[in-house]
Amino acid sequence: MCGIVGYAGSLEAAPVLLKGLEKLEYRGYDSAGIAVIQGDKIDIAKAAGKLQVLKDLTANGEKVPGHVGIGHTRWATHGEPSDVNAHPHLSNSGRFAVVHNGIIENYQQLKEMLQKKGFSFISQTDTEVIAQLVEYFYQGDMLDTMIHLLNVLEGSYSLGVLSADEPERFYAVRKDSPLVVGLGQGENLIASDVPSLLAHTQEVCYLEDREIVIIASDRVRIFDTNGDEKPVRSTHIDWDVSAAEKGGYEHFMFKEIMEQPQSLQKTVSPRLKDGGIVLDDFHITREMLQNTSKIYIVACGSSYHVGVVGKYVLESTTRIPVEVDIASEFRYRQPIIDERTLMIVISQSGETADTIAAMREGKAQGARVLAIVNVLGSTIAREADDVLYTWAGPEIAVATTKAYSTQLVVIDLLALKFAELLGTMPEEELAAYCEALANLPAQVEDVLADKEKIQYWASQLYNKHSIFFIGRNLDYAVAMEGSLKLKEISYIHSEAYAGGELKHGTISLIEQGTLVFTLATYQPLVEKIKSNAEEVRARGAYLVSVAVAGDKQMAAVSDVVFSVPKTLPLLQPSLTVIPLQLFAYYVASQKGCSIDQPKNLAKSVTVE
Ligand code: F6R
């Protein structure tokens, strides 16, 4: 969703802002703009469409000189994507400019109040209200103005604010919306996400909600809403610039698919020590687990699909009941929670609005919250009681791949750790699982080595209008992810079904030539899913199966088989998902789709 950047330093601000916005393009946007202070005047350039339009308009920033500025990519919420609705927004006098990520819930009341005071509006956005409010509150002291602003705005926001009276600096603040400060040498920056800072610095400061930050080239100062100054907390990020570059690959998504063996290695190997599992920042004891009556796993999208795998895995290893919920449903369904509830929230970004709200709801009712997160210092990471990081590195493509795979292995590690603490798994089995986990990166490498075969079949099958994915148990959980991957980037309609459920209705959609992916890798139920495969085949389906290497039975009923190595049953999803990611990628590539930024989608969904 929207992206914010800001710069104060010795370089020309506009080109830095444009480069920073490029790194935020992955979040999804429909217009872009920048504002730079020159002398005591604010210059603005903004345009609907891709960043290139803005680059052309400003001659790559040359037409907007100055050393302090803010920039924005907008993902429309209030008002269509248009030049006038694009950010930054100026106050009536032109003395203040604002960029905003999030939603101002009380903007209508504020707008009416301001209109009565004589302010006029030119856009349909909620953000323009903020620009006018800054002007309305300003009595010569910007810090005071920002405090006033925080007291009246309701909703979620991160803001960058320029004042023509203070040409050497700009202001920023966050509440329930991501914002990171980059601490450089003779230059300081802000951005919605770390990749856009990496060309300048690897030292960052994650802001707390409602902290106001003043950014000048030589200094960053942070204040609370009482106006008291707070220390600047610096965190070193060990991602380098190349982590957020395509590195010769055509798409980030393909790069990220191919990076999975390394990401899995990084996520798993430091946690397997001396035949046991060592989890960092994890304070759950045997007593706590023995006292746990229920586990909720709550997440959105692909992270939710990891949760579905998690339910099977955790129930199998711990025998504690597990419920999986979509975060946007969980928060409004009055879930039954008490002090004996453990809540596991899963999020790549750590900033998904619905997941944050569900987590807060759970905490407020007494649940202990354990978070599985990829982005260091994100809201979910900061607010959870325990955090397990996925060490996937920055994920830029909108469609997740390496974050999903690393989330899967963290769930596996967690399930095994719980089993170890509770004594619910025989020692030899636990040891076998640890060994199998350690082997996963190499096995994923083997599946990736077979990519040309998948590419070939994608080139044969890319023109289908509808594709079904079926599986049972863990294969069903992976079917959901395979189906989502395909539909989100290739725009082919697709559904995932539990193999046994198909004949209760959906089988009526199967006709001659319908493409059905049968996932048949979960060994305890291969016979059962084979029968379901036969059922659809008898009705004319064209059958592509994902099966473990050497499975002759599935080969006999399938038109095409993608083989994956065998591992222990609970770990199999980590291998089964790989051909599905590759298939989705190659189909989208055949169709010429915008793979890294699919239409209508945003990487980090920071509004409800
Ligand atoms: C799909 C995808 C999304 C995210 C979902 C949750 O490929 O990436 O479905 O999984 O928006 O995002 P996070 O994990 O950041 O909370």
Coordinates of C-alpha atoms and ligand atoms in Angstrom, one line a residue:
M1 CA 0.0 0.0 0.0
C2 CA 1.1 3.7 0.0
G3 CA 4.8 4.3 0.5
I4 CA 6.4 7.3 2.1
V5 CA 10.0 8.6 1.8
G6 CA 11.7 11.7 3.1
Y7 CA 15.2 13.1 2.8
A8 CA 17.3 15.8 4.4
G9 CA 21.0 15.9 3.4
S10 CA 23.6 17.4 1.1
L11 CA 22.4 15.6 -2.0
E12 CA 19.6 16.9 -4.2
A13 CA 16.5 15.6 -2.5
A14 CA 14.3 14.9 -5.5
P15 CA 16.4 12.2 -7.2
V16 CA 17.0 10.5 -3.8
L17 CA 13.2 10.6 -3.2
L18 CA 12.5 9.1 -6.6
K19 CA 15.0 6.3 -6.1
G20 CA 13.5 5.6 -2.6
L21 CA 10.0 5.5 -4.1
E22 CA 11.3 3.0 -6.7
K23 CA 12.2 0.6 -3.9
L24 CA 8.6 1.0 -2.5
E25 CA 6.9 0.3 -5.9
Y26 CA 6.5 -3.4 -4.8
R27 CA 3.9 -2.3 -2.2
G28 CA 1.5 -1.5 -5.0
Y29 CA 0.5 2.1 -6.1
D30 CA -1.4 4.1 -8.6
S31 CA 0.1 7.5 -8.5
A32 CA 3.2 9.2 -7.0
G33 CA 4.5 12.6 -6.0
I34 CA 7.3 14.6 -4.3
A35 CA 7.6 17.9 -2.5
V36 CA 10.9 19.7 -2.0
I37 CA 11.7 22.9 -0.1
Q38 CA 13.7 25.5 -2.1
G39 CA 14.4 28.7 -0.2
D40 CA 11.2 29.4 1.7
K41 CA 8.9 27.8 -0.9
I42 CA 7.6 24.3 -1.3
D43 CA 7.7 22.8 -4.9
I44 CA 5.4 20.0 -5.7
A45 CA 5.3 17.5 -8.6
K46 CA 2.8 14.6 -8.7
A47 CA 1.0 12.5 -11.2
A48 CA -1.3 9.5 -11.6
G49 CA 0.3 6.4 -13.0
K50 CA 3.7 4.8 -12.7
L51 CA 6.7 6.4 -11.2
Q52 CA 8.1 6.9 -14.7
V53 CA 5.4 9.5 -15.4
L54 CA 6.7 11.5 -12.4
K55 CA 10.3 11.0 -13.4
D56 CA 9.5 12.3 -16.9
L57 CA 7.6 15.3 -15.4
T58 CA 10.5 16.3 -13.2
A59 CA 13.4 15.3 -15.6
N60 CA 14.4 12.7 -13.0
G61 CA 14.0 15.2 -10.2
E62 CA 16.2 17.9 -11.8
K63 CA 13.2 20.3 -12.1
V64 CA 12.6 20.2 -8.4
P65 CA 15.8 21.5 -6.7
G66 CA 16.5 21.5 -2.9
H67 CA 17.9 19.4 -0.2
V68 CA 14.9 18.6 2.0
G69 CA 11.8 16.8 0.7
I70 CA 9.2 14.2 1.1
G71 CA 7.7 11.7 -1.5
H72 CA 4.8 9.2 -1.8
T73 CA 3.4 6.4 -3.8
R74 CA -0.4 6.3 -3.4
W75 CA -2.7 3.3 -3.4
A76 CA -6.1 4.9 -3.7
T77 CA -8.6 4.6 -0.8
H78 CA -10.5 7.9 -0.7
G79 CA -10.9 9.2 -4.3
E80 CA -9.9 7.8 -7.6
P81 CA -6.2 7.6 -8.7
S82 CA -5.6 11.1 -10.3
D83 CA -3.1 13.9 -10.3
V84 CA -5.1 15.9 -7.9
N85 CA -5.6 13.1 -5.4
A86 CA -2.0 12.1 -5.5
H87 CA 0.2 13.1 -2.6
P88 CA 1.8 15.4 -1.4
H89 CA -1.1 17.6 -0.5
L90 CA -0.6 21.3 0.1
S91 CA -2.3 23.5 2.7
N92 CA -4.3 26.4 1.3
S93 CA -1.4 28.9 1.8
G94 CA 1.1 26.5 0.2
R95 CA 3.3 26.7 3.3
F96 CA 2.8 23.1 4.4
A97 CA 2.9 19.8 2.5
V98 CA 1.9 16.4 3.7
V99 CA 2.3 12.7 2.6
H100 CA 0.2 10.1 4.3
N101 CA -0.1 6.3 4.5
G102 CA -3.2 4.9 6.2
I103 CA -6.7 6.1 6.7
I104 CA -8.1 9.1 8.7
E105 CA -11.4 7.8 10.1
N106 CA -12.8 11.1 11.3
Y107 CA -11.7 13.1 8.2
Q108 CA -15.3 14.0 7.3
Q109 CA -16.0 15.8 10.6
L110 CA -12.5 17.5 10.5
K111 CA -13.2 18.6 6.9
E112 CA -16.5 20.1 7.8
M113 CA -15.0 21.9 10.8
L114 CA -12.2 23.3 8.5
Q115 CA -14.6 24.3 5.8
K116 CA -16.6 26.4 8.4
K117 CA -13.3 28.1 9.3
G118 CA -12.8 29.0 5.6
F119 CA -10.5 26.3 4.3
S120 CA -11.1 25.0 0.8
F121 CA -10.4 21.6 -0.6
I122 CA -9.4 20.4 -4.0
S123 CA -9.1 16.7 -3.7
Q124 CA -11.3 13.8 -2.5
T125 CA -8.7 12.5 -0.1
D126 CA -8.7 12.2 3.7
T127 CA -5.0 13.4 3.6
E128 CA -5.8 16.9 2.4
V129 CA -7.5 17.4 5.7
I130 CA -4.2 16.9 7.5
A131 CA -2.4 19.6 5.4
Q132 CA -5.2 22.1 6.3
L133 CA -5.1 21.1 9.9
V134 CA -1.4 21.7 10.2
E135 CA -2.0 25.2 8.8
Y136 CA -4.9 25.7 11.2
F137 CA -2.9 24.6 14.3
Y138 CA 0.3 26.3 13.4
Q139 CA 1.3 29.2 15.7
G140 CA 5.0 29.3 14.8
D141 CA 5.9 26.0 16.5
M142 CA 5.9 22.9 14.4
L143 CA 6.4 20.4 17.2
D144 CA 3.4 21.9 19.0
T145 CA 1.5 21.7 15.8
M146 CA 2.3 18.0 15.4
I147 CA 1.2 17.3 18.9
H148 CA -2.1 19.0 18.3
L149 CA -2.5 17.0 15.1
L150 CA -2.0 13.7 16.9
N151 CA -4.6 14.7 19.4
V152 CA -7.3 15.1 16.8
L153 CA -6.5 12.5 14.1
E154 CA -8.3 9.1 14.4
G155 CA -7.3 6.1 12.4
S156 CA -4.0 4.8 11.2
Y157 CA -1.3 7.0 9.7
S158 CA 2.3 7.6 9.0
L159 CA 3.0 11.1 7.9
G160 CA 5.8 13.2 6.4
V161 CA 5.3 17.0 6.8
L162 CA 7.2 19.9 5.3
S163 CA 6.9 23.5 6.6
A164 CA 8.1 26.3 4.4
D165 CA 9.1 28.1 7.6
E166 CA 11.7 25.4 8.4
P167 CA 13.6 24.7 5.2
E168 CA 16.3 22.7 6.9
R169 CA 14.2 19.9 8.2
F170 CA 10.9 17.9 8.0
Y171 CA 8.6 16.2 10.5
A172 CA 7.3 12.6 10.6
V173 CA 5.1 10.6 12.9
R174 CA 3.4 7.1 12.8
K175 CA 0.4 5.5 14.4
D176 CA -0.5 1.9 13.4
S177 CA 1.3 2.3 10.1
P178 CA 4.9 1.5 9.3
L179 CA 7.6 4.2 9.2
V180 CA 11.4 3.7 9.7
V181 CA 14.0 6.4 10.1
G182 CA 17.4 5.9 8.3
L183 CA 20.3 7.3 10.2
G184 CA 23.0 8.3 7.7
Q185 CA 26.3 10.3 7.7
G186 CA 25.4 13.9 7.0
E187 CA 22.0 12.8 5.8
N188 CA 18.9 11.3 7.4
L189 CA 15.8 9.8 5.9
I190 CA 12.4 8.2 6.5
A191 CA 10.7 5.4 4.6
S192 CA 7.8 3.0 4.9
D193 CA 10.2 0.1 4.6
V194 CA 13.9 -0.6 5.0
P195 CA 14.8 -1.4 1.3
S196 CA 14.3 2.2 0.4
L197 CA 17.0 3.3 2.9
L198 CA 19.6 0.7 2.2
A199 CA 21.4 2.8 -0.5
H200 CA 22.2 5.4 2.2
T201 CA 22.5 3.5 5.5
Q202 CA 22.0 0.3 7.3
E203 CA 21.4 2.0 10.7
V204 CA 17.7 2.6 11.3
C205 CA 15.4 3.6 14.1
Y206 CA 12.0 2.0 14.3
L207 CA 9.5 4.5 15.6
E208 CA 7.0 3.8 18.3
D209 CA 3.4 4.8 17.8
R210 CA 2.8 8.5 18.3
E211 CA 6.5 9.5 18.4
I212 CA 7.2 12.7 16.5
V213 CA 10.5 12.8 14.7
I214 CA 12.3 15.9 13.4
I215 CA 14.7 15.1 10.6
A216 CA 17.5 17.4 9.5
S217 CA 20.7 16.5 7.7
D218 CA 22.9 16.5 10.8
R219 CA 20.4 15.4 13.4
V220 CA 17.4 13.3 14.2
R221 CA 15.3 14.2 17.3
I222 CA 12.4 12.2 18.7
F223 CA 9.6 13.6 21.0
D224 CA 6.6 12.2 22.7
T225 CA 3.2 13.8 22.7
N226 CA 4.1 15.8 25.9
G227 CA 6.9 17.5 23.9
D228 CA 9.6 15.6 25.9
E229 CA 12.6 14.5 24.0
K230 CA 13.5 10.8 23.8
P231 CA 16.7 9.0 22.8
V232 CA 17.1 7.8 19.2
R233 CA 17.4 4.0 19.2
S234 CA 19.6 2.7 16.5
T235 CA 19.3 -0.8 15.0
H236 CA 21.8 -2.2 12.5
I237 CA 20.1 -4.0 9.5
D238 CA 22.3 -6.7 8.1
W239 CA 20.6 -6.7 4.6
D240 CA 22.7 -5.0 2.0
V241 CA 21.6 -3.1 -1.1
S242 CA 21.8 -6.2 -3.3
A243 CA 19.1 -8.0 -1.1
A244 CA 16.6 -5.5 -2.5
E245 CA 17.9 -5.7 -6.2
K246 CA 16.9 -8.1 -8.9
G247 CA 20.4 -9.4 -9.3
G248 CA 20.1 -10.4 -12.9
Y249 CA 16.7 -12.1 -12.5
E250 CA 13.8 -10.8 -14.6
H251 CA 11.5 -10.7 -11.7
F252 CA 11.8 -10.4 -7.9
M253 CA 9.4 -13.3 -7.6
F254 CA 11.7 -15.7 -9.5
K255 CA 14.7 -14.5 -7.6
E256 CA 12.8 -15.1 -4.3
I257 CA 11.7 -18.6 -5.4
M258 CA 15.3 -19.4 -6.2
E259 CA 16.6 -18.0 -2.9
Q260 CA 14.5 -20.4 -0.9
P261 CA 17.2 -23.0 -0.1
Q262 CA 19.3 -20.2 1.5
S263 CA 16.4 -18.6 3.3
L264 CA 15.4 -22.0 4.8
Q265 CA 19.0 -22.7 5.8
K266 CA 19.3 -19.3 7.6
T267 CA 16.0 -19.8 9.3
V268 CA 16.5 -23.4 10.4
S269 CA 20.1 -24.2 11.0
P270 CA 20.9 -21.8 13.8
R271 CA 17.9 -23.2 15.7
L272 CA 19.0 -26.9 15.5
K273 CA 21.7 -27.4 18.1
D274 CA 23.0 -30.6 19.8
G275 CA 20.1 -32.7 18.6
G276 CA 17.5 -30.3 20.0
I277 CA 15.7 -27.1 19.1
V278 CA 16.8 -23.7 20.4
L279 CA 14.4 -20.8 19.8
D280 CA 15.5 -17.3 20.2
D281 CA 13.3 -14.7 22.0
F282 CA 11.0 -17.5 23.2
H283 CA 9.9 -17.7 26.8
I284 CA 7.2 -20.4 26.8
T285 CA 7.8 -23.0 29.4
R286 CA 6.5 -26.5 29.9
E287 CA 4.2 -25.3 32.6
M288 CA 2.7 -22.7 30.4
L289 CA 2.1 -25.3 27.6
Q290 CA 0.6 -27.8 30.0
N291 CA -1.8 -25.0 31.1
T292 CA -2.7 -24.1 27.5
S293 CA -6.2 -25.2 26.6
K294 CA -6.3 -23.9 23.1
I295 CA -4.1 -22.4 20.4
Y296 CA -5.5 -19.9 17.8
I297 CA -3.4 -19.3 14.7
V298 CA -4.4 -16.0 13.1
A299 CA -3.2 -14.4 9.9
C300 CA -4.2 -13.3 6.4
G301 CA -3.6 -14.6 2.9
S302 CA -0.6 -16.9 2.4
S303 CA 0.3 -16.5 6.1
Y304 CA -3.1 -17.9 6.9
H305 CA -2.3 -20.8 4.6
V306 CA 0.8 -21.5 6.7
G307 CA -1.6 -21.4 9.7
V308 CA -3.7 -24.1 8.1
V309 CA -0.5 -26.3 7.8
G310 CA 0.2 -25.3 11.4
K311 CA -3.1 -26.6 12.7
Y312 CA -2.3 -30.1 11.3
V313 CA 1.3 -30.0 12.5
L314 CA 0.7 -28.6 16.0
E315 CA -2.3 -30.8 16.7
S316 CA -0.4 -33.8 15.6
T317 CA 2.7 -33.0 17.7
T318 CA 1.1 -31.5 20.9
R319 CA -2.5 -32.9 20.9
I320 CA -3.6 -29.3 22.0
P321 CA -6.7 -28.2 20.0
V322 CA -5.8 -25.6 17.4
E323 CA -8.1 -23.2 15.5
V324 CA -7.0 -21.3 12.5
D325 CA -8.7 -18.0 11.7
I326 CA -8.5 -15.3 9.0
A327 CA -7.6 -12.2 11.0
S328 CA -10.3 -10.0 9.5
E329 CA -12.9 -12.6 10.7
F330 CA -11.3 -13.4 14.0
R331 CA -11.6 -9.9 15.4
Y332 CA -15.3 -9.6 14.8
R333 CA -16.5 -13.1 15.8
Q334 CA -16.1 -12.8 19.6
P335 CA -13.6 -15.7 19.9
I336 CA -13.4 -17.5 23.2
I337 CA -10.2 -16.4 24.8
D338 CA -8.8 -16.5 28.3
E339 CA -5.4 -16.7 30.0
R340 CA -5.0 -20.3 28.9
T341 CA -5.1 -19.3 25.3
L342 CA -2.0 -19.2 23.1
M343 CA -2.3 -17.1 20.0
I344 CA 0.1 -17.5 17.2
V345 CA 0.1 -14.7 14.7
I346 CA 1.9 -15.0 11.4
S347 CA 2.9 -12.1 9.2
Q348 CA 5.7 -11.5 6.7
S349 CA 5.4 -7.7 7.0
G350 CA 4.4 -7.5 10.6
E351 CA 2.2 -4.6 9.6
T352 CA -1.0 -6.2 8.3
A353 CA -3.8 -4.1 9.8
D354 CA -6.2 -7.0 10.4
T355 CA -3.6 -9.2 11.9
I356 CA -2.4 -6.4 14.2
A357 CA -6.0 -5.7 15.3
A358 CA -6.7 -9.4 15.9
M359 CA -3.5 -9.7 18.0
R360 CA -4.5 -6.7 20.1
E361 CA -7.9 -8.2 20.6
G362 CA -6.4 -11.5 21.8
K363 CA -3.9 -9.8 24.1
A364 CA -6.6 -7.6 25.6
Q365 CA -8.6 -10.7 26.5
G366 CA -5.6 -12.4 28.2
A367 CA -4.0 -14.5 25.5
R368 CA -0.3 -14.9 25.2
V369 CA 0.8 -13.9 21.7
L370 CA 3.6 -15.5 19.8
A371 CA 4.5 -13.9 16.5
I372 CA 6.1 -15.4 13.4
V373 CA 7.4 -12.3 11.5
N374 CA 9.9 -11.5 8.8
V375 CA 10.4 -7.8 9.3
L376 CA 12.5 -6.8 12.2
G377 CA 11.0 -4.1 14.4
S378 CA 7.6 -4.2 12.8
T379 CA 4.5 -3.5 14.8
I380 CA 3.6 -7.2 15.4
A381 CA 7.2 -8.0 16.3
R382 CA 7.2 -5.2 18.9
E383 CA 3.9 -6.0 20.5
A384 CA 4.0 -9.8 20.7
D385 CA 5.1 -11.6 23.9
D386 CA 7.4 -13.9 21.9
V387 CA 8.8 -13.4 18.4
L388 CA 10.2 -16.0 16.1
Y389 CA 11.8 -14.4 13.0
T390 CA 11.8 -15.9 9.6
W391 CA 15.2 -15.0 8.2
A392 CA 14.0 -14.7 4.6
G393 CA 15.5 -11.3 4.0
P394 CA 13.5 -8.6 2.2
E395 CA 10.7 -9.9 0.1
I396 CA 9.9 -7.5 -2.7
A397 CA 7.5 -9.4 -5.0
V398 CA 3.9 -9.0 -3.9
A399 CA 3.2 -12.7 -4.2
T400 CA 5.0 -14.3 -1.3
T401 CA 7.3 -17.3 -1.8
K402 CA 10.3 -17.4 0.4
A403 CA 8.5 -15.8 3.3
Y404 CA 5.8 -18.5 3.1
S405 CA 8.4 -21.3 3.0
T406 CA 10.3 -19.9 6.0
Q407 CA 7.1 -19.4 7.9
L408 CA 6.4 -23.1 7.3
V409 CA 9.7 -24.2 8.8
V410 CA 9.3 -21.9 11.8
I411 CA 5.9 -23.5 12.5
D412 CA 7.6 -26.9 12.2
L413 CA 10.4 -25.9 14.6
L414 CA 7.7 -24.6 17.0
A415 CA 5.7 -27.7 16.9
L416 CA 8.7 -29.8 17.5
K417 CA 9.8 -27.6 20.4
F418 CA 6.4 -27.9 21.9
A419 CA 6.5 -31.6 21.6
E420 CA 10.0 -31.6 23.2
L421 CA 8.7 -29.6 26.1
L422 CA 5.5 -31.6 26.6
G423 CA 7.2 -35.0 25.9
T424 CA 4.5 -35.8 23.3
M425 CA 6.9 -37.2 20.7
P426 CA 9.3 -40.1 21.2
E427 CA 12.9 -38.9 21.3
E428 CA 13.9 -40.9 18.2
E429 CA 11.1 -39.4 16.2
L430 CA 12.0 -35.9 17.3
A431 CA 15.6 -36.5 16.3
A432 CA 14.5 -37.8 12.9
Y433 CA 12.4 -34.7 12.4
C434 CA 15.3 -32.4 13.3
E435 CA 17.5 -34.3 10.8
A436 CA 14.8 -34.1 8.1
L437 CA 14.4 -30.3 8.8
A438 CA 18.1 -29.8 8.3
N439 CA 17.9 -31.7 4.9
L440 CA 15.0 -29.6 3.6
P441 CA 17.1 -26.8 2.0
A442 CA 19.0 -29.3 -0.1
Q443 CA 15.7 -31.1 -1.1
V444 CA 14.2 -27.7 -2.1
E445 CA 17.3 -27.2 -4.3
D446 CA 16.5 -30.5 -6.0
V447 CA 12.9 -29.5 -6.8
L448 CA 14.2 -26.1 -8.2
A449 CA 16.6 -28.0 -10.4
D450 CA 13.6 -29.5 -12.2
K451 CA 12.2 -26.0 -13.1
E452 CA 12.5 -26.4 -16.9
K453 CA 9.9 -29.3 -16.8
I454 CA 7.5 -27.1 -15.0
Q455 CA 8.2 -24.2 -17.4
Y456 CA 7.4 -26.5 -20.3
W457 CA 4.1 -27.6 -18.9
A458 CA 3.2 -24.0 -18.0
S459 CA 3.7 -23.1 -21.7
Q460 CA 1.3 -25.9 -22.6
L461 CA -1.4 -25.1 -20.0
Y462 CA -1.3 -21.4 -19.5
N463 CA -4.4 -20.7 -21.5
K464 CA -6.8 -22.5 -19.2
H465 CA -9.7 -20.4 -17.8
S466 CA -10.1 -22.2 -14.5
I467 CA -7.9 -24.5 -12.5
F468 CA -8.7 -26.7 -9.5
F469 CA -6.3 -27.8 -6.8
I470 CA -7.2 -30.8 -4.7
G471 CA -5.5 -32.4 -1.8
R472 CA -6.1 -34.0 1.6
N473 CA -4.8 -32.9 5.0
L474 CA -1.5 -31.1 4.6
D475 CA -1.8 -31.4 0.8
Y476 CA -5.1 -29.5 1.1
A477 CA -3.4 -26.8 3.0
V478 CA -0.7 -26.5 0.3
A479 CA -3.5 -26.7 -2.4
M480 CA -4.8 -23.4 -1.0
E481 CA -1.5 -21.7 -1.4
G482 CA -0.9 -23.1 -4.9
S483 CA -4.3 -21.8 -6.0
L484 CA -3.8 -18.4 -4.5
K485 CA -0.3 -18.1 -6.0
L486 CA -1.8 -18.9 -9.5
K487 CA -4.8 -16.6 -9.3
E488 CA -3.0 -13.6 -7.8
I489 CA -0.3 -13.3 -10.5
S490 CA -1.8 -15.0 -13.6
Y491 CA -5.4 -13.9 -13.1
I492 CA -6.7 -17.4 -13.9
H493 CA -9.7 -18.4 -11.8
S494 CA -8.8 -21.1 -9.4
E495 CA -10.1 -23.0 -6.4
A496 CA -8.6 -25.2 -3.8
Y497 CA -10.7 -28.1 -2.5
A498 CA -10.3 -30.8 0.0
G499 CA -10.2 -34.0 -2.1
G500 CA -13.1 -35.6 -0.3
E501 CA -15.3 -32.5 -0.5
L502 CA -15.4 -32.2 -4.3
K503 CA -18.2 -34.6 -4.8
H504 CA -20.4 -32.6 -2.5
G505 CA -21.0 -30.0 -5.1
T506 CA -18.0 -28.6 -6.9
I507 CA -17.4 -31.7 -9.1
S508 CA -20.3 -30.4 -11.3
L509 CA -17.7 -27.9 -12.7
I510 CA -15.4 -30.6 -13.9
E511 CA -15.7 -31.2 -17.6
Q512 CA -13.7 -32.4 -20.6
G513 CA -10.2 -30.8 -20.3
T514 CA -10.7 -29.0 -16.9
L515 CA -7.2 -28.8 -15.4
V516 CA -7.0 -30.3 -12.0
F517 CA -3.8 -30.3 -9.9
T518 CA -3.8 -33.3 -7.5
L519 CA -1.5 -33.0 -4.6
A520 CA -0.6 -36.5 -3.5
T521 CA 2.4 -36.1 -1.3
Y522 CA 1.0 -36.6 2.1
Q523 CA 1.8 -40.3 2.5
P524 CA -0.8 -41.4 5.0
L525 CA -3.6 -40.4 2.5
V526 CA -2.2 -41.0 -0.9
E527 CA -4.6 -43.9 -1.6
K528 CA -7.6 -41.6 -0.7
I529 CA -6.5 -38.7 -2.9
K530 CA -5.8 -41.1 -5.7
S531 CA -9.5 -42.1 -5.6
N532 CA -10.5 -38.5 -5.8
A533 CA -8.1 -38.0 -8.8
E534 CA -9.8 -41.0 -10.5
E535 CA -13.2 -39.4 -9.9
V536 CA -12.3 -36.1 -11.7
R537 CA -10.5 -38.0 -14.4
A538 CA -13.6 -40.1 -15.1
R539 CA -15.4 -36.8 -15.8
G540 CA -12.8 -35.6 -18.3
A541 CA -10.3 -33.7 -16.1
Y542 CA -6.8 -33.2 -17.3
L543 CA -4.7 -34.3 -14.4
V544 CA -1.4 -32.8 -13.2
S545 CA -0.2 -34.4 -10.0
V546 CA 2.4 -33.5 -7.5
A547 CA 3.7 -36.7 -6.1
V548 CA 6.8 -38.0 -4.3
A549 CA 9.5 -39.3 -6.6
G550 CA 8.8 -42.9 -7.7
D551 CA 5.1 -42.9 -7.0
K552 CA 3.9 -45.2 -9.8
Q553 CA 0.3 -45.3 -8.8
M554 CA -0.1 -41.5 -9.2
A555 CA 1.8 -41.6 -12.4
A556 CA -0.6 -44.2 -13.7
V557 CA -3.7 -42.0 -13.2
S558 CA -2.1 -38.6 -14.2
D559 CA -1.4 -36.9 -17.5
V560 CA 1.6 -35.1 -16.0
V561 CA 3.5 -35.7 -12.8
F562 CA 5.7 -33.1 -11.0
S563 CA 7.9 -35.1 -8.6
V564 CA 9.2 -33.9 -5.3
P565 CA 11.5 -35.7 -2.9
K566 CA 10.0 -37.5 0.1
T567 CA 10.5 -36.2 3.6
L568 CA 8.8 -37.0 6.9
P569 CA 5.0 -36.4 6.5
L570 CA 4.7 -33.2 8.6
L571 CA 7.5 -31.5 6.6
Q572 CA 6.2 -32.5 3.2
P573 CA 4.4 -29.1 2.5
S574 CA 7.9 -27.4 2.2
L575 CA 8.6 -29.5 -0.9
T576 CA 5.1 -29.8 -2.4
V577 CA 4.6 -26.1 -2.6
I578 CA 7.7 -25.4 -4.8
P579 CA 6.4 -26.8 -8.1
L580 CA 3.2 -24.8 -7.5
Q581 CA 5.1 -21.6 -7.0
L582 CA 7.1 -22.3 -10.2
F583 CA 4.0 -23.2 -12.2
A584 CA 2.2 -20.0 -11.2
Y585 CA 5.3 -18.0 -12.0
Y586 CA 5.8 -19.5 -15.5
V587 CA 2.1 -19.3 -16.4
A588 CA 2.0 -15.6 -15.4
S589 CA 5.2 -15.1 -17.4
Q590 CA 3.7 -16.8 -20.5
K591 CA 0.7 -14.6 -20.2
G592 CA 2.9 -11.5 -19.9
C593 CA 1.4 -10.5 -16.6
S594 CA 2.9 -7.9 -14.3
I595 CA 4.4 -10.6 -12.0
D596 CA 6.0 -8.5 -9.2
Q597 CA 3.1 -6.1 -8.9
P598 CA -0.2 -7.8 -9.8
K599 CA -3.1 -5.6 -10.5
N600 CA -5.2 -4.4 -7.5
L601 CA -2.7 -5.9 -5.0
A602 CA -0.5 -4.4 -2.4
K603 CA 2.4 -6.1 -0.6
S604 CA 1.7 -4.8 2.8
V605 CA -2.0 -4.4 3.6
T606 CA -1.9 -1.6 6.2
V607 CA -5.6 -0.7 6.1
E608 CA -8.5 -2.8 7.3
Ligands
F6R1 C1 0.0 -13.7 -1.2 C2 0.4 -12.7 -0.2 C3 -0.6 -12.2 0.8 C4 0.0 -12.1 2.2 C5 -1.1 -11.4 3.1 C6 -0.6 -11.3 4.5 O1 1.0 -14.0 -2.0 O2 1.5 -12.4 -0.1 O3 -1.8 -13.0 0.8 O4 0.3 -13.3 2.7 O5 -1.4 -10.1 2.7 O6 0.6 -10.5 4.6 P1 1.6 -10.5 5.8 O7 2.2 -11.9 5.9 O8 2.6 -9.5 5.6 O9 0.7 -10.3 7.1

